[in-house]
Short mmCIF file of C-alpha atoms and ligand atoms in Angstrom, two decimals:
data_model
loop_
_atom_site.label_atom_id
_atom_site.label_comp_id
_atom_site.label_asym_id
_atom_site.label_seq_id
_atom_site.Cartn_x
_atom_site.Cartn_y
_atom_site.Cartn_z
CA MET B 23 16.95 -28.68 -2.67
CA THR B 24 18.38 -27.44 0.65
CA LYS B 25 17.37 -24.16 2.17
CA GLU B 26 20.83 -22.82 1.40
CA ASN B 27 20.93 -23.54 -2.31
CA ARG B 28 17.36 -22.37 -2.73
CA ARG B 29 19.08 -19.00 -2.99
CA ASP B 30 21.91 -20.19 -5.25
CA TRP B 31 21.18 -19.90 -8.94
CA LEU B 32 22.97 -19.65 -12.21
CA ILE B 33 20.78 -17.69 -14.60
CA LYS B 34 22.18 -18.61 -18.00
CA GLY B 35 22.14 -16.82 -21.31
CA GLY B 36 19.57 -14.08 -20.70
CA LEU B 37 19.73 -10.57 -22.06
CA VAL B 38 20.87 -8.61 -19.00
CA ILE B 39 19.36 -5.13 -19.00
CA ASP B 40 20.97 -3.14 -16.21
CA PRO B 41 20.35 0.63 -16.33
CA PRO B 42 22.97 1.69 -13.71
CA SER B 43 25.80 0.18 -15.80
CA GLY B 44 24.08 0.76 -19.15
CA THR B 45 24.49 -2.97 -19.88
CA MET B 46 22.27 -4.63 -22.46
CA GLU B 47 24.20 -7.80 -23.27
CA VAL B 48 23.74 -11.54 -23.06
CA ARG B 49 25.27 -12.58 -19.74
CA ASP B 50 25.18 -15.31 -17.11
CA VAL B 51 24.20 -14.15 -13.64
CA LEU B 52 25.29 -16.05 -10.55
CA VAL B 53 23.28 -15.72 -7.35
CA GLU B 54 24.71 -17.05 -4.10
CA ARG B 55 23.24 -16.75 -0.62
CA GLY B 56 20.68 -14.20 -1.80
CA ARG B 57 23.16 -11.88 -3.48
CA ILE B 58 24.48 -11.41 -7.00
CA SER B 59 27.97 -12.89 -6.94
CA GLY B 60 28.93 -12.81 -10.60
CA ILE B 61 27.91 -11.45 -14.00
CA ALA B 62 29.93 -12.49 -17.03
CA PRO B 63 29.51 -13.79 -20.58
CA GLN B 64 30.08 -17.38 -19.37
CA ILE B 65 29.94 -18.65 -15.81
CA SER B 66 30.24 -22.29 -14.75
CA LYS B 67 29.43 -23.36 -11.24
CA GLU B 68 28.72 -26.68 -9.57
CA GLY B 69 26.01 -27.21 -6.99
CA VAL B 70 23.68 -24.39 -8.00
CA SER B 71 20.31 -24.56 -9.71
CA ILE B 72 20.34 -23.52 -13.35
CA ILE B 73 17.74 -21.21 -14.84
CA ASP B 74 17.79 -21.30 -18.64
CA ALA B 75 17.10 -17.66 -19.53
CA ARG B 76 17.90 -17.80 -23.25
CA GLY B 77 15.57 -15.41 -25.08
CA MET B 78 14.57 -13.79 -21.79
CA TRP B 79 15.37 -10.41 -20.26
CA VAL B 80 17.11 -10.50 -16.90
CA VAL B 81 16.52 -7.17 -15.18
CA PRO B 82 16.85 -5.64 -11.73
CA GLY B 83 13.72 -6.46 -9.74
CA LEU B 84 10.87 -4.14 -10.60
CA ILE B 85 9.85 -1.65 -7.92
CA ASP B 86 6.41 -0.08 -7.55
CA ILE B 87 6.49 2.91 -5.23
CA HIS B 88 2.74 3.48 -5.31
CA VAL B 89 0.35 0.70 -4.32
CA HIS B 90 -2.75 0.48 -2.13
CA PHE B 91 -2.99 -2.86 -0.35
CA ARG B 92 -5.99 -1.81 1.80
CA ASP B 93 -4.76 -3.69 4.86
CA PRO B 94 -5.68 -2.90 7.65
CA GLY B 95 -9.34 -2.09 7.28
CA TYR B 96 -10.45 -2.81 3.73
CA GLU B 97 -9.36 -6.43 3.43
CA TYR B 98 -12.40 -7.17 1.27
CA LYS B 99 -10.70 -5.10 -1.47
CA GLU B 100 -7.15 -6.45 -0.95
CA THR B 101 -4.94 -7.81 1.78
CA ILE B 102 -1.21 -7.51 2.20
CA GLU B 103 -1.01 -11.15 1.15
CA THR B 104 -3.13 -10.90 -2.01
CA GLY B 105 -1.50 -7.59 -2.93
CA LEU B 106 2.00 -9.02 -2.58
CA LYS B 107 1.14 -12.15 -4.56
CA ALA B 108 -0.37 -10.03 -7.33
CA ALA B 109 2.67 -7.73 -7.34
CA ALA B 110 5.05 -10.71 -7.53
CA SER B 111 3.18 -12.05 -10.55
CA GLY B 112 3.53 -8.61 -12.13
CA GLY B 113 7.32 -8.86 -11.72
CA PHE B 114 7.66 -6.61 -8.67
CA THR B 115 10.23 -7.35 -5.99
CA GLN B 116 9.66 -4.25 -3.85
CA VAL B 117 6.54 -2.16 -3.26
CA CYS B 118 5.67 0.97 -1.28
CA CYS B 119 2.23 0.94 0.34
CA MET B 120 0.13 4.05 0.63
CA PRO B 121 -1.36 4.93 4.01
CA ASN B 122 -5.08 5.31 3.17
CA THR B 123 -6.00 2.23 5.15
CA SER B 124 -8.43 2.07 8.08
CA PRO B 125 -7.07 3.11 10.47
CA VAL B 126 -4.83 5.34 8.41
CA ASN B 127 -1.13 4.50 8.67
CA ASP B 128 -0.28 7.57 10.74
CA THR B 129 1.58 5.92 13.64
CA GLY B 130 4.52 3.56 14.07
CA ALA B 131 2.24 0.77 15.28
CA ILE B 132 0.41 0.56 11.96
CA THR B 133 3.62 0.88 9.98
CA LEU B 134 5.00 -2.03 11.98
CA TYR B 135 1.80 -4.06 11.52
CA MET B 136 2.15 -3.78 7.74
CA ARG B 137 5.79 -4.83 7.78
CA GLU B 138 5.21 -7.74 10.14
CA LYS B 139 2.30 -8.98 8.06
CA ALA B 140 4.36 -8.72 4.87
CA LYS B 141 7.23 -10.69 6.39
CA LYS B 142 4.93 -13.73 6.62
CA VAL B 143 4.32 -13.68 2.87
CA LYS B 144 6.68 -15.16 0.32
CA GLY B 145 6.62 -12.16 -1.96
CA PRO B 146 8.03 -8.73 -2.69
CA LEU B 147 9.49 -6.62 0.10
CA LEU B 148 6.94 -4.16 1.45
CA TYR B 149 7.85 -0.63 2.51
CA PRO B 150 5.10 1.41 4.17
CA VAL B 151 4.62 5.05 3.31
CA GLY B 152 3.30 6.87 6.36
CA ALA B 153 0.62 9.55 6.31
CA ILE B 154 1.61 13.21 6.33
CA THR B 155 -1.27 14.22 8.58
CA LYS B 156 -3.23 12.44 11.29
CA GLY B 157 -6.09 10.51 9.72
CA GLN B 158 -5.08 12.10 6.39
CA LYS B 159 -7.27 15.00 7.43
CA GLY B 160 -4.76 17.61 6.33
CA GLU B 161 -4.63 19.28 9.74
CA THR B 162 -2.12 17.97 12.31
CA LEU B 163 1.13 16.29 11.36
CA ALA B 164 1.17 12.49 11.84
CA GLU B 165 3.72 10.70 14.05
CA ILE B 166 6.38 10.99 11.38
CA GLY B 167 9.41 10.11 13.54
CA ASP B 168 7.60 7.13 15.04
CA MET B 169 6.68 5.83 11.59
CA VAL B 170 10.21 6.29 10.24
CA GLU B 171 11.60 4.43 13.26
CA ASN B 172 9.24 1.58 12.41
CA GLY B 173 10.22 1.41 8.76
CA ALA B 174 8.29 4.08 6.83
CA VAL B 175 10.36 5.13 3.82
CA ALA B 176 8.40 8.27 2.88
CA ILE B 177 5.28 10.18 3.80
CA SER B 178 2.22 10.93 1.69
CA ASP B 179 -1.48 11.64 2.21
CA ASP B 180 -2.18 9.88 -1.10
CA GLY B 181 -5.83 9.65 -1.94
CA HIS B 182 -6.09 13.12 -0.43
CA PRO B 183 -4.14 16.31 -0.99
CA VAL B 184 -2.63 18.37 1.83
CA MET B 185 -4.57 21.51 1.04
CA ASN B 186 -2.94 23.72 3.68
CA SER B 187 0.42 24.95 2.33
CA GLU B 188 1.70 25.84 5.78
CA THR B 189 1.04 22.26 6.97
CA MET B 190 2.82 20.94 3.88
CA ARG B 191 5.77 23.22 4.56
CA ARG B 192 6.09 21.88 8.13
CA ALA B 193 5.78 18.30 6.89
CA MET B 194 8.59 18.90 4.43
CA GLU B 195 10.81 20.47 7.08
CA TYR B 196 10.12 17.57 9.39
CA ALA B 197 10.73 14.95 6.70
CA SER B 198 14.09 16.46 5.78
CA HIS B 199 15.34 15.74 9.33
CA PHE B 200 14.75 12.06 8.61
CA GLY B 201 16.13 12.17 5.08
CA ILE B 202 12.88 10.82 3.60
CA PRO B 203 11.01 12.25 0.62
CA VAL B 204 7.56 13.74 0.83
CA MET B 205 5.26 12.24 -1.79
CA ASP B 206 2.27 14.27 -2.82
CA HIS B 207 -1.10 13.63 -4.36
CA CYS B 208 -1.44 16.93 -6.19
CA GLU B 209 -5.05 18.05 -6.23
CA ASP B 210 -6.74 21.31 -5.33
CA LYS B 211 -10.01 20.06 -3.89
CA ASN B 212 -11.76 23.37 -4.50
CA LEU B 213 -11.09 23.04 -8.21
CA SER B 214 -11.78 19.31 -8.49
CA ALA B 215 -14.83 19.24 -6.20
CA ASP B 216 -17.41 16.62 -7.25
CA GLY B 217 -15.67 16.14 -10.57
CA LEU B 218 -15.79 12.68 -12.09
CA ILE B 219 -13.63 12.83 -15.20
CA HIS B 220 -11.28 15.23 -16.99
CA GLU B 221 -12.89 18.60 -17.68
CA GLY B 222 -13.05 18.85 -21.46
CA LEU B 223 -14.96 17.71 -24.52
CA VAL B 224 -15.91 14.30 -23.14
CA SER B 225 -17.16 15.61 -19.79
CA THR B 226 -19.28 18.14 -21.66
CA ALA B 227 -20.66 15.54 -24.08
CA LEU B 228 -21.48 13.04 -21.31
CA GLY B 229 -22.76 15.65 -18.88
CA PHE B 230 -20.27 14.73 -16.17
CA LYS B 231 -18.75 17.32 -13.88
CA GLY B 232 -15.14 17.80 -14.87
CA ILE B 233 -11.84 17.90 -13.03
CA PRO B 234 -9.65 20.55 -14.69
CA SER B 235 -5.95 19.89 -15.25
CA ALA B 236 -5.36 23.06 -13.25
CA SER B 237 -6.53 21.28 -10.09
CA GLU B 238 -3.37 19.18 -10.35
CA GLU B 239 -1.09 21.84 -11.78
CA VAL B 240 -1.62 24.49 -9.08
CA MET B 241 -0.54 21.94 -6.47
CA VAL B 242 2.44 20.81 -8.54
CA ALA B 243 3.50 24.47 -8.72
CA ARG B 244 2.93 24.91 -4.98
CA ASP B 245 4.97 21.84 -4.10
CA ILE B 246 7.81 22.99 -6.35
CA CYS B 247 7.82 26.33 -4.49
CA LEU B 248 7.85 24.50 -1.15
CA ALA B 249 10.67 22.21 -2.31
CA ARG B 250 12.63 25.37 -3.07
CA LEU B 251 11.74 26.89 0.30
CA THR B 252 12.56 23.83 2.40
CA GLY B 253 15.16 22.00 0.31
CA THR B 254 13.23 18.78 0.95
CA ARG B 255 13.01 16.04 -1.66
CA VAL B 256 9.49 16.11 -3.05
CA HIS B 257 8.03 13.34 -5.18
CA LEU B 258 4.89 14.16 -7.16
CA GLN B 259 2.55 11.22 -7.56
CA HIS B 260 0.50 10.05 -10.53
CA LEU B 261 0.95 13.16 -12.72
CA SER B 262 -1.60 13.31 -15.50
CA SER B 263 -1.28 16.57 -17.43
CA LYS B 264 1.02 18.25 -19.91
CA GLY B 265 1.14 21.35 -17.71
CA SER B 266 2.41 19.28 -14.77
CA VAL B 267 5.22 17.86 -16.89
CA GLU B 268 6.16 21.39 -18.00
CA LEU B 269 6.27 22.56 -14.38
CA VAL B 270 8.47 19.63 -13.34
CA ARG B 271 10.76 20.28 -16.32
CA TRP B 272 11.15 23.87 -15.09
CA ALA B 273 11.82 22.70 -11.51
CA LYS B 274 14.47 20.27 -12.68
CA ASN B 275 16.12 22.92 -14.83
CA MET B 276 16.25 25.04 -11.68
CA GLY B 277 18.04 22.18 -9.91
CA LEU B 278 15.24 21.67 -7.38
CA PRO B 279 14.91 18.32 -5.58
CA VAL B 280 11.69 17.31 -7.35
CA THR B 281 10.87 13.91 -8.86
CA CYS B 282 7.65 12.54 -10.30
CA GLU B 283 5.86 9.43 -11.48
CA VAL B 284 3.24 8.55 -14.08
CA THR B 285 0.92 5.55 -14.18
CA PRO B 286 0.57 2.99 -16.97
CA HIS B 287 -3.07 4.01 -17.45
CA HIS B 288 -2.30 7.69 -17.98
CA LEU B 289 0.38 6.66 -20.48
CA THR B 290 -2.10 4.56 -22.44
CA LEU B 291 -5.67 5.81 -22.14
CA THR B 292 -7.42 9.15 -22.61
CA HIS B 293 -10.77 10.55 -21.48
CA HIS B 294 -12.31 8.99 -24.58
CA ALA B 295 -12.10 5.65 -22.74
CA VAL B 296 -14.85 6.99 -20.47
CA GLU B 297 -17.29 7.09 -23.41
CA THR B 298 -17.84 3.37 -22.78
CA TYR B 299 -19.18 4.26 -19.30
CA ASP B 300 -16.89 1.53 -17.97
CA THR B 301 -16.40 2.53 -14.33
CA ASN B 302 -12.95 0.94 -14.45
CA THR B 303 -11.89 4.08 -16.32
CA LYS B 304 -12.81 6.17 -13.27
CA VAL B 305 -9.60 7.14 -11.60
CA ASN B 306 -8.12 10.06 -9.74
CA PRO B 307 -6.44 11.99 -11.31
CA PRO B 308 -8.65 11.36 -14.33
CA LEU B 309 -7.60 10.13 -17.75
CA ARG B 310 -6.94 13.25 -19.77
CA THR B 311 -6.41 14.22 -23.43
CA GLU B 312 -4.20 12.74 -26.13
CA GLU B 313 -2.00 15.85 -25.86
CA ASP B 314 -1.51 15.17 -22.15
CA ARG B 315 -0.79 11.50 -22.81
CA GLN B 316 1.83 12.36 -25.40
CA ALA B 317 3.45 14.84 -23.00
CA LEU B 318 3.63 12.15 -20.29
CA ILE B 319 5.29 9.73 -22.72
CA GLU B 320 7.71 12.41 -23.89
CA GLY B 321 8.50 13.34 -20.28
CA LEU B 322 9.18 9.70 -19.46
CA THR B 323 11.40 9.24 -22.50
CA GLU B 324 13.53 12.28 -21.77
CA GLY B 325 13.67 11.71 -18.00
CA VAL B 326 11.61 14.70 -16.79
CA VAL B 327 9.25 12.01 -15.55
CA ASP B 328 11.42 9.82 -13.36
CA CYS B 329 9.44 6.64 -13.04
CA VAL B 330 6.33 4.59 -13.62
CA ALA B 331 4.22 3.60 -10.61
CA SER B 332 1.00 1.62 -10.86
CA ASP B 333 -1.18 3.44 -8.30
CA HIS B 334 -2.62 -0.06 -7.81
CA ALA B 335 -6.05 0.77 -6.36
CA PRO B 336 -8.12 -2.40 -5.99
CA HIS B 337 -11.86 -2.06 -5.37
CA SER B 338 -14.61 -4.61 -4.99
CA LEU B 339 -17.29 -5.24 -7.57
CA LYS B 340 -19.90 -3.58 -5.38
CA GLU B 341 -17.92 -0.34 -5.57
CA LYS B 342 -17.43 -0.51 -9.32
CA ASP B 343 -20.53 -2.24 -10.69
CA VAL B 344 -22.66 0.86 -10.12
CA GLU B 345 -23.51 4.08 -11.96
CA TYR B 346 -20.45 6.05 -13.05
CA ASP B 347 -20.99 8.88 -10.58
CA LEU B 348 -21.29 6.46 -7.64
CA ALA B 349 -18.27 4.31 -8.51
CA ALA B 350 -15.02 4.46 -6.55
CA PHE B 351 -11.94 6.01 -8.15
CA GLY B 352 -9.13 3.60 -8.92
CA ILE B 353 -7.55 0.97 -11.16
CA SER B 354 -6.07 -2.37 -10.13
CA GLY B 355 -2.66 -2.10 -11.75
CA VAL B 356 0.22 -4.24 -10.46
CA GLU B 357 -0.47 -7.14 -12.81
CA THR B 358 -0.72 -5.10 -16.00
CA ALA B 359 1.90 -2.38 -15.38
CA LEU B 360 4.83 -4.19 -17.00
CA GLY B 361 2.83 -5.33 -20.04
CA ILE B 362 1.52 -1.81 -20.61
CA VAL B 363 5.01 -0.25 -20.34
CA LEU B 364 6.39 -2.91 -22.70
CA ARG B 365 3.74 -1.86 -25.19
CA LEU B 366 5.42 1.55 -25.30
CA VAL B 367 8.73 -0.23 -25.91
CA GLN B 368 7.17 -2.22 -28.74
CA GLU B 369 5.79 1.02 -30.22
CA GLY B 370 9.32 2.45 -30.21
CA LYS B 371 8.47 5.16 -27.66
CA LEU B 372 10.78 3.87 -24.91
CA SER B 373 14.04 1.96 -25.07
CA PRO B 374 14.20 -1.27 -23.05
CA LEU B 375 16.89 0.31 -20.84
CA ARG B 376 14.76 3.38 -20.12
CA ALA B 377 11.69 1.24 -19.44
CA ILE B 378 13.57 -0.84 -16.86
CA GLU B 379 15.16 2.26 -15.40
CA ALA B 380 11.69 3.78 -14.95
CA MET B 381 10.34 0.63 -13.30
CA SER B 382 13.32 -0.27 -11.12
CA THR B 383 16.39 1.96 -10.95
CA SER B 384 14.62 5.32 -10.61
CA PRO B 385 12.05 4.21 -8.04
CA ALA B 386 14.86 2.69 -5.93
CA ARG B 387 16.74 5.98 -6.06
CA ILE B 388 13.68 8.11 -5.23
CA VAL B 389 12.85 6.16 -2.09
CA GLY B 390 16.41 5.10 -1.24
CA LEU B 391 15.84 1.35 -1.55
CA ASP B 392 18.59 -1.23 -1.88
CA GLY B 393 17.88 -2.42 -5.41
CA GLY B 394 17.39 -1.17 -8.93
CA GLY B 395 20.62 -2.64 -10.30
CA LEU B 396 22.36 -5.92 -11.04
CA GLY B 397 25.78 -5.14 -9.59
CA VAL B 398 27.93 -7.84 -7.98
CA GLY B 399 27.31 -7.75 -4.23
CA GLN B 400 23.78 -6.37 -4.53
CA PRO B 401 20.80 -8.28 -3.14
CA ALA B 402 19.45 -10.67 -5.76
CA HIS B 403 16.19 -8.89 -6.51
CA ILE B 404 15.77 -10.00 -10.11
CA THR B 405 12.90 -10.13 -12.58
CA ILE B 406 13.09 -12.44 -15.57
CA ILE B 407 10.83 -11.33 -18.39
CA ASP B 408 9.72 -13.24 -21.46
CA PRO B 409 9.53 -10.33 -23.95
CA GLU B 410 7.71 -12.44 -26.56
CA LYS B 411 5.01 -13.97 -24.38
CA THR B 412 1.63 -12.79 -25.55
CA TRP B 413 -1.21 -12.89 -23.10
CA GLU B 414 -4.68 -11.51 -22.60
CA VAL B 415 -5.72 -9.48 -19.58
CA LYS B 416 -8.44 -11.55 -17.92
CA PRO B 417 -9.75 -9.99 -14.71
CA GLU B 418 -11.03 -13.35 -13.46
CA GLU B 419 -7.47 -14.70 -13.58
CA MET B 420 -5.90 -11.79 -11.72
CA LEU B 421 -4.43 -12.60 -8.33
CA SER B 422 -5.44 -9.26 -6.89
CA LYS B 423 -8.85 -9.13 -5.24
CA GLY B 424 -9.39 -5.98 -7.31
CA LYS B 425 -10.58 -7.02 -10.76
CA ASN B 426 -11.10 -3.37 -11.69
CA THR B 427 -9.02 -3.02 -14.81
CA PRO B 428 -9.86 -0.99 -17.91
CA PHE B 429 -7.50 -3.30 -19.84
CA ALA B 430 -9.72 -6.40 -19.74
CA GLY B 431 -9.46 -8.22 -23.06
CA TRP B 432 -6.29 -6.37 -24.10
CA LYS B 433 -3.62 -8.55 -25.67
CA LEU B 434 -0.23 -7.68 -24.25
CA LYS B 435 3.24 -8.90 -25.16
CA GLY B 436 5.84 -9.46 -22.46
CA LYS B 437 5.40 -10.91 -18.99
CA ALA B 438 7.42 -11.60 -15.85
CA ILE B 439 8.10 -15.33 -15.71
CA ILE B 440 10.29 -15.38 -12.59
CA THR B 441 10.37 -12.89 -9.74
CA MET B 442 13.25 -13.33 -7.31
CA VAL B 443 13.63 -11.53 -3.97
CA ASN B 444 16.90 -11.90 -2.09
CA GLY B 445 17.59 -14.94 -4.26
CA GLU B 446 14.29 -16.59 -3.43
CA VAL B 447 11.87 -17.29 -6.28
CA VAL B 448 8.59 -15.74 -5.14
CA TRP B 449 6.79 -16.08 -8.46
CA GLU B 450 7.18 -18.42 -11.37
CA ALA B 451 4.84 -18.49 -14.35
CA ARG B 452 3.62 -21.91 -15.34
O1 DOR X 1 -8.01 6.66 -8.23
C1 DOR X 1 -7.44 6.68 -7.14
N1 DOR X 1 -7.66 5.71 -6.24
N2 DOR X 1 -6.64 7.69 -6.85
C2 DOR X 1 -6.11 7.86 -5.63
O2 DOR X 1 -5.38 8.82 -5.44
C3 DOR X 1 -6.45 6.93 -4.54
C4 DOR X 1 -6.86 5.62 -5.07
C5 DOR X 1 -7.52 4.73 -4.04
O3 DOR X 1 -7.01 4.65 -2.91
O4 DOR X 1 -8.50 4.09 -4.37
#
């Protein structure tokens, strides 16, 4: 196979699910020189490699706008290479990396380092998200212009909230000059202080200090007010409560430029999962109640919640194999995200089109990435999914260094079997 035709493929007979065009039909897809060059019921072409996709879904490459790849600084938890390989196996073709590295990604040099390192890996495209404040300390604005010039696609202090509303206002005003969204980790630290899990029945029964839903909701409300004040696009990360969804619904009805994401774990688990004392259920924001979970699903179905993002937060065993109160917050999520979302499809909660929209089209739109659709002329970022493949989540088989999943032992149905970036196959299931 020559280098040229490595990017030339005829994907035959798959069910094309393309949210931008509303297509859900069996089609052939032709890929030439890294771009989609044809989509039709029957395509014949000499000199290209054939992929038999009968029985498979052919969808726009999945996009995860919330991952932590820990590089630079915490390479023992994950590196850009292991993170990208894990994401590719999860079906992702593009990922946005949060800045809580060491040093924090608060300057163009670190943004550039991440991109350069990613370029050496055959995997998804990596887009850094720069910090809002220097060192994520919430005080002085980071070098936003410098980071944007070096490829940052958004700013966020994820892992930490920007507690000072005046600082957040300035960050939003600054970001709007560059046309990038501000992503926010919504948490009022005074309300959540020292909390371990959702404040409610389970925290009371287990004797753990709780994190009230209000700690998230007051910041969601604040950010909505600041979006109205500044006109800046604001994206609210990993929302976990019913109240947050109601606030975003209100903001959208008001026509404000607010978008939001939910994680697969908040869509699937509740605080009752913590009763096992499994530290892999420790995550920030915490797993909340069944009522919250249902509201997140409803929000996702109706479009108040724009997208699903994994909040892939790999940690080492030494940070998780400890008492619950000492364990790090976070769930390793890029390899299970698709399977968990497909579970909602199988339960009849989400249509296949909406699921793919939430994992590809919407995230592309929020961040302004070239992708999220299967139109002729678009870059060939394509995920091929076997919707019938059943598999078990086995942490020891995960490609991520972070084995911290609360889904170990779960049987899921549906898996990415080919992940293609710019026409290059970066993952193929055996
Ligand atoms: O649980 C979490 N872990 N939530 C965050 O916001 C940050 C993340 C991490 O970086 O480990």
